Coordinates of C-alpha atoms and ligand atoms in Angstrom, one line a residue:
M1465 CA 28.0 3.0 -45.5
S1466 CA 26.2 4.6 -42.6
N1467 CA 27.8 7.1 -40.3
I1468 CA 26.8 5.4 -37.1
I1469 CA 29.6 6.0 -34.5
Q1470 CA 28.0 4.8 -31.3
R1471 CA 27.1 1.2 -31.6
P1472 CA 25.9 -0.5 -28.3
R1473 CA 25.9 -3.8 -30.2
R1474 CA 29.7 -3.8 -30.2
L1475 CA 29.5 -4.6 -26.5
R1476 CA 27.0 -7.5 -27.1
Y1477 CA 29.0 -9.1 -29.9
H1478 CA 31.2 -11.4 -27.9
S1479 CA 29.6 -13.8 -25.3
G1480 CA 32.6 -13.4 -23.0
L1481 CA 32.3 -9.7 -23.1
R1482 CA 28.6 -9.9 -22.4
D1483 CA 29.4 -12.0 -19.4
M1484 CA 32.1 -9.6 -18.2
L1485 CA 29.8 -6.7 -18.5
T1486 CA 27.0 -8.2 -16.5
E1487 CA 25.9 -5.4 -14.1
V1488 CA 23.8 -7.4 -11.7
R1489 CA 24.4 -11.0 -10.6
L1490 CA 22.1 -13.2 -8.6
N1491 CA 24.0 -15.3 -5.9
I1492 CA 22.8 -18.1 -3.7
S1493 CA 23.7 -16.0 -0.7
D1494 CA 21.0 -13.4 -1.8
L1495 CA 18.3 -15.9 -1.0
I1496 CA 16.1 -16.5 2.0
Y1497 CA 14.0 -19.6 2.1
P1498 CA 10.5 -19.4 3.8
V1499 CA 9.2 -22.6 5.4
F1500 CA 5.9 -23.4 7.1
I1501 CA 5.9 -25.6 10.2
K1502 CA 2.6 -27.1 11.5
E1503 CA 2.0 -28.3 15.0
G1504 CA 0.5 -31.8 15.3
I1505 CA 1.2 -33.3 11.9
S1506 CA 3.6 -36.1 11.3
Q1507 CA 3.9 -35.9 7.5
K1508 CA 4.4 -32.9 5.2
K1509 CA 1.4 -31.7 3.4
E1510 CA 1.5 -29.9 0.0
I1511 CA -0.4 -26.6 -0.2
D1512 CA -3.0 -26.8 -3.0
S1513 CA -2.5 -23.2 -4.2
M1514 CA 1.3 -23.5 -4.1
P1515 CA 2.4 -26.7 -5.8
G1516 CA 5.9 -27.7 -4.5
V1517 CA 5.5 -25.8 -1.2
F1518 CA 4.6 -27.8 2.0
Q1519 CA 3.6 -27.5 5.6
Y1520 CA 6.2 -29.4 7.5
S1521 CA 6.2 -31.3 10.8
I1522 CA 9.2 -30.4 13.0
D1523 CA 11.1 -33.5 12.0
E1524 CA 10.5 -32.9 8.3
V1525 CA 11.4 -29.2 8.5
V1526 CA 14.8 -30.1 10.0
K1527 CA 15.4 -32.3 6.9
E1528 CA 14.2 -29.6 4.6
V1529 CA 16.4 -26.9 6.1
K1530 CA 19.4 -29.2 6.0
E1531 CA 18.8 -29.8 2.3
A1532 CA 18.6 -26.1 1.7
W1533 CA 21.9 -25.6 3.5
D1534 CA 23.5 -28.3 1.5
L1535 CA 22.4 -26.4 -1.7
G1536 CA 24.2 -23.3 -0.4
I1537 CA 21.2 -21.4 1.0
K1538 CA 22.3 -19.3 4.0
A1539 CA 19.1 -18.3 5.6
V1540 CA 15.5 -19.5 6.3
I1541 CA 12.5 -17.7 7.6
L1542 CA 10.1 -19.7 9.7
F1543 CA 6.3 -19.5 9.9
G1544 CA 4.4 -21.4 12.5
I1545 CA 0.9 -22.9 12.3
P1546 CA -0.3 -23.7 15.9
K1547 CA -2.8 -26.4 16.8
H1548 CA -4.8 -24.0 19.0
K1549 CA -5.7 -20.5 18.2
D1550 CA -7.2 -18.0 20.7
E1551 CA -8.0 -14.3 21.1
R1552 CA -4.6 -13.6 22.8
A1553 CA -2.4 -15.5 20.3
S1554 CA -1.0 -17.4 23.3
G1555 CA 0.8 -19.9 21.0
A1556 CA 2.9 -17.1 19.5
Y1557 CA 5.0 -16.5 22.7
D1558 CA 4.7 -19.9 24.2
Q1559 CA 8.3 -21.2 25.0
N1560 CA 7.2 -24.5 23.6
G1561 CA 5.2 -23.1 20.7
I1562 CA 5.7 -24.5 17.2
V1563 CA 8.3 -21.9 16.0
Q1564 CA 10.2 -22.0 19.3
L1565 CA 10.5 -25.8 19.2
A1566 CA 11.4 -25.8 15.5
T1567 CA 14.0 -23.2 16.0
R1568 CA 15.7 -25.2 18.7
K1569 CA 15.7 -28.4 16.6
I1570 CA 17.0 -26.6 13.5
K1571 CA 19.7 -24.9 15.5
E1572 CA 20.8 -28.3 16.8
A1573 CA 20.8 -30.0 13.5
C1574 CA 22.1 -27.2 11.2
P1575 CA 23.8 -24.7 13.5
K1576 CA 25.3 -22.5 10.8
I1577 CA 22.2 -21.6 8.9
L1578 CA 20.7 -18.2 9.7
I1579 CA 17.3 -18.6 11.4
I1580 CA 14.9 -15.7 10.9
T1581 CA 11.5 -15.9 12.4
D1582 CA 8.4 -14.2 11.2
V1583 CA 6.9 -12.3 14.1
C1584 CA 3.1 -11.9 13.7
L1585 CA 0.0 -12.9 15.5
C1586 CA -2.4 -13.7 12.7
E1587 CA -1.6 -17.4 12.6
Y1588 CA -2.2 -17.6 16.4
M1589 CA -5.4 -15.6 16.6
S1590 CA -8.8 -17.3 16.4
H1591 CA -9.9 -14.3 14.3
G1592 CA -6.9 -14.3 12.0
H1593 CA -5.9 -10.6 12.5
C1594 CA -2.4 -9.5 13.3
G1595 CA -3.3 -7.7 16.6
L1596 CA -5.7 -7.8 19.5
I1597 CA -9.3 -6.9 18.7
S1598 CA -11.1 -4.3 20.9
E1599 CA -14.7 -4.6 22.0
N1600 CA -15.9 -2.6 19.0
G1601 CA -14.0 -4.7 16.5
E1602 CA -11.0 -2.5 15.9
I1603 CA -7.5 -3.9 15.6
E1604 CA -5.8 -2.4 18.7
N1605 CA -2.3 -1.1 18.2
D1606 CA -0.6 -0.4 21.5
S1607 CA -1.9 -3.4 23.4
S1608 CA -0.7 -5.6 20.6
L1609 CA 2.9 -4.4 20.9
E1610 CA 3.6 -6.2 24.2
I1611 CA 2.5 -9.5 22.7
L1612 CA 4.5 -8.9 19.6
A1613 CA 7.6 -8.0 21.7
N1614 CA 7.2 -11.1 23.9
T1615 CA 6.8 -13.2 20.8
A1616 CA 10.0 -11.9 19.3
L1617 CA 11.8 -12.4 22.6
S1618 CA 10.7 -16.0 22.9
H1619 CA 11.9 -16.7 19.4
V1620 CA 15.3 -15.3 20.2
Q1621 CA 15.5 -17.2 23.5
A1622 CA 14.8 -20.3 21.5
G1623 CA 17.8 -19.5 19.2
A1624 CA 16.5 -17.3 16.4
D1625 CA 19.3 -15.3 14.8
M1626 CA 17.0 -12.5 13.6
V1627 CA 13.4 -11.5 13.9
A1628 CA 11.1 -10.2 11.2
P1629 CA 8.0 -8.4 12.4
S1630 CA 5.2 -8.6 9.7
D1631 CA 2.2 -7.3 11.7
M1632 CA 2.4 -3.6 10.6
M1633 CA 1.4 -2.2 14.0
D1634 CA 2.9 1.3 14.7
G1635 CA 5.9 1.2 17.0
R1636 CA 6.5 -2.5 17.0
V1637 CA 10.2 -2.2 15.9
L1638 CA 10.9 0.0 18.9
A1639 CA 9.0 -2.3 21.2
I1640 CA 10.9 -5.3 20.0
R1641 CA 14.3 -3.5 20.0
T1642 CA 13.6 -2.5 23.6
I1643 CA 12.7 -5.9 24.9
L1644 CA 15.6 -7.6 23.1
D1645 CA 18.1 -5.0 24.5
Q1646 CA 16.7 -5.4 28.0
N1647 CA 17.4 -9.1 27.7
N1648 CA 21.0 -8.8 26.4
F1649 CA 20.1 -9.5 22.8
Q1650 CA 21.5 -6.2 21.5
H1651 CA 23.3 -8.1 18.8
I1652 CA 20.2 -9.6 17.3
P1653 CA 19.0 -7.7 14.1
I1654 CA 15.5 -6.9 13.2
M1655 CA 14.4 -7.3 9.6
S1656 CA 11.3 -5.1 9.5
Y1657 CA 8.5 -5.8 7.0
A1658 CA 8.5 -2.0 7.0
V1659 CA 6.7 -1.5 3.6
K1660 CA 4.0 -4.1 3.5
Y1661 CA 1.1 -3.5 1.2
A1662 CA -2.4 -4.9 1.7
S1663 CA -2.1 -7.2 -1.2
S1664 CA -4.2 -9.8 -3.0
F1665 CA -0.9 -11.6 -3.8
Y1666 CA -1.0 -13.0 -0.3
G1667 CA -4.0 -15.2 -1.0
P1668 CA -2.1 -18.6 -1.3
F1669 CA -0.1 -17.8 1.9
R1670 CA -3.2 -17.6 3.9
D1671 CA -4.0 -21.2 2.8
A1672 CA -0.4 -22.2 3.7
A1673 CA -0.4 -20.5 7.1
E1674 CA -4.1 -20.9 7.8
S1675 CA -4.2 -17.2 8.7
A1676 CA -7.0 -15.7 6.7
P1677 CA -8.9 -13.1 8.7
S1678 CA -12.4 -14.4 9.7
F1679 CA -13.9 -10.9 9.2
G1680 CA -12.9 -7.7 7.4
D1681 CA -9.5 -7.2 5.9
R1682 CA -6.1 -5.9 6.8
K1683 CA -6.5 -2.5 5.2
S1684 CA -6.4 -0.6 8.6
Y1685 CA -2.9 -1.8 9.2
Q1686 CA -1.3 -2.8 5.9
M1687 CA -0.6 -0.1 3.3
G1688 CA -2.8 0.8 0.4
F1689 CA -1.2 -0.2 -2.9
T1690 CA -1.5 3.3 -4.4
S1691 CA 1.0 4.8 -2.0
E1692 CA 4.6 5.7 -2.5
K1693 CA 5.2 8.6 0.0
E1694 CA 3.8 6.4 2.8
A1695 CA 6.3 3.7 1.9
I1696 CA 9.2 6.2 2.5
R1697 CA 7.6 7.3 5.8
E1698 CA 7.2 3.7 7.0
A1699 CA 10.8 2.9 6.1
M1700 CA 12.2 6.1 7.8
L1701 CA 10.2 5.5 10.9
D1702 CA 11.3 1.9 11.2
E1703 CA 14.9 3.0 10.7
E1704 CA 14.5 5.5 13.5
E1705 CA 13.0 2.8 15.7
G1706 CA 16.1 0.6 15.2
A1707 CA 15.3 -1.6 12.3
D1708 CA 18.4 -3.2 10.6
F1709 CA 16.7 -4.2 7.3
I1710 CA 13.8 -2.7 5.4
M1711 CA 11.6 -5.2 3.5
V1712 CA 9.3 -4.4 0.7
K1713 CA 6.5 -6.8 0.1
P1714 CA 5.2 -8.0 -2.4
A1715 CA 8.1 -7.6 -4.9
M1716 CA 7.2 -7.8 -8.5
A1717 CA 4.4 -5.1 -8.6
Y1718 CA 6.5 -2.8 -6.3
L1719 CA 9.9 -2.6 -7.9
D1720 CA 9.5 1.2 -8.1
I1721 CA 9.1 1.3 -4.3
I1722 CA 12.4 -0.7 -3.9
R1723 CA 14.1 1.7 -6.2
V1724 CA 12.8 4.8 -4.3
L1725 CA 13.9 3.3 -1.0
K1726 CA 17.3 2.5 -2.4
D1727 CA 17.8 6.3 -2.5
T1728 CA 16.2 7.1 0.8
T1729 CA 17.7 4.6 3.3
N1730 CA 21.1 3.2 3.7
L1731 CA 19.8 0.0 5.4
P1732 CA 19.9 -3.1 3.3
L1733 CA 16.7 -3.8 1.4
V1734 CA 14.9 -7.1 1.2
A1735 CA 12.3 -8.0 -1.5
Y1736 CA 9.7 -10.6 -0.7
Q1737 CA 8.5 -12.6 -3.7
V1738 CA 5.2 -13.6 -2.1
S1739 CA 3.0 -16.6 -2.4
G1740 CA 0.8 -15.2 -5.2
E1741 CA 3.9 -14.5 -7.2
Y1742 CA 5.1 -18.1 -6.7
S1743 CA 1.7 -19.5 -7.6
M1744 CA 1.5 -17.5 -10.9
L1745 CA 4.9 -18.5 -12.1
M1746 CA 4.5 -22.1 -11.0
A1747 CA 1.1 -22.4 -12.7
A1748 CA 2.5 -21.0 -15.9
H1749 CA 5.5 -23.3 -15.7
Q1750 CA 3.3 -26.3 -15.1
K1751 CA 1.2 -25.5 -18.1
G1752 CA 4.4 -25.3 -20.2
F1753 CA 3.8 -21.6 -20.9
L1754 CA 7.2 -20.4 -19.9
S1755 CA 10.6 -21.6 -18.8
L1756 CA 10.8 -21.5 -15.0
E1757 CA 14.5 -21.1 -14.9
D1758 CA 14.7 -18.2 -17.3
I1759 CA 11.7 -16.4 -15.8
L1760 CA 13.0 -16.7 -12.3
L1761 CA 16.4 -15.4 -13.1
E1762 CA 14.9 -12.5 -14.9
S1763 CA 12.5 -11.6 -12.2
L1764 CA 15.0 -11.9 -9.3
V1765 CA 17.6 -10.0 -11.2
G1766 CA 15.0 -7.3 -11.7
M1767 CA 14.5 -7.1 -7.9
K1768 CA 18.2 -6.7 -7.4
R1769 CA 18.6 -4.2 -10.2
A1770 CA 15.8 -2.2 -8.5
G1771 CA 17.9 -2.2 -5.3
A1772 CA 17.1 -5.2 -3.2
Q1773 CA 20.1 -6.9 -1.6
L1774 CA 18.3 -10.0 -0.4
I1775 CA 15.2 -11.8 -1.7
I1776 CA 12.8 -14.0 0.2
T1777 CA 11.5 -16.6 -2.3
Y1778 CA 9.7 -20.0 -2.1
F1779 CA 11.8 -20.9 -5.2
A1780 CA 15.1 -20.6 -3.2
K1781 CA 15.9 -24.3 -3.6
Q1782 CA 15.2 -24.4 -7.4
I1783 CA 17.2 -21.2 -7.9
A1784 CA 20.1 -22.6 -5.9
G1785 CA 20.0 -25.6 -8.3
F1786 CA 20.1 -23.4 -11.4
L1787 CA 22.9 -21.2 -10.0
E1788 CA 25.0 -24.2 -9.3
T1789 CA 25.0 -25.5 -12.8
Ligands
PBG2902 C1 1.8 -12.5 8.3 C2 2.4 -12.6 6.9 C3 1.7 -12.7 5.7 C4 2.7 -12.9 4.8 C5 3.9 -12.9 5.4 N1 3.7 -12.7 6.8 C6 0.3 -12.7 5.3 C7 -0.6 -11.6 5.5 O1 -0.2 -10.4 5.9 O2 -1.7 -11.8 5.3 C8 2.5 -13.1 3.3 C9 3.6 -13.9 2.6 C10 3.2 -14.4 1.3 O3 2.1 -14.1 0.7 O4 4.0 -15.2 0.7 N2 1.1 -11.3 8.6

């Protein structure tokens, strides 16, 4: 006979009790589904580095979003790939640009789903950077703000329910909040990619969104992956500027950052399980190395346990399928 008094296993003994004591649950309403819409195509096209993820035409994306809604998914985030790119990102704020057209069509066909639009310039710039380039090749901050704000406004005018700036220019949340308020869109929330690291995990996204920079990298505007204090600073600044959500991106390698922000901001936190995370898990699944369902539930619950309230994931439809059964 041993004299063990405290036995944690007593609470794991009965499966019903294990279920009752589940501390963190993943729900379909936690998920945001990202979709890519490409101008000038008539059929969807699979992305080589992201099997199961597609670039959609406007007609096809409407079908895809409806399917997601029917599975119980409450929100989508739209990324546009324009036909023409230039040095002023004119496709980004065009009333008839790809995101604006898709937003109107989705709103019409599926009026209840929450439409979030990614606000960035890289997909629309011939050079693939997220801001304007000065004569000496710098990514300009302040002159880019007006373009970003106009882009956000045009999305909302087309019917977007929320905008998500991902450019990482300083002051963009305030610039967007100001223009939205001036146009009577005080009620439209801003989901700020406040804490966005310069990450190699975005590789497959740049194939999907055709947005790889043609020179240099994004390290002068996205954060270095060694920083923690800077993440807090970015989150606090965006909160002061009027952000309604704070996003941390990528997710899996940055759970500590989500945890720290949980204690420093009262705004809801969003984790973005990015393209490279999708590709890794999908590749391992396709090789039969692990069970996709189990690994997805475990990784997403990890993000929630760390403090994320919502999760952006390319796996949203698969997860909705698992959660239903
Ligand atoms: C646009 C943007 C990027 C992602 C979301 N918005 C790419 C980047 O910064 O290069 C990445 C998303 C992903 O990898 O899934 N700036």
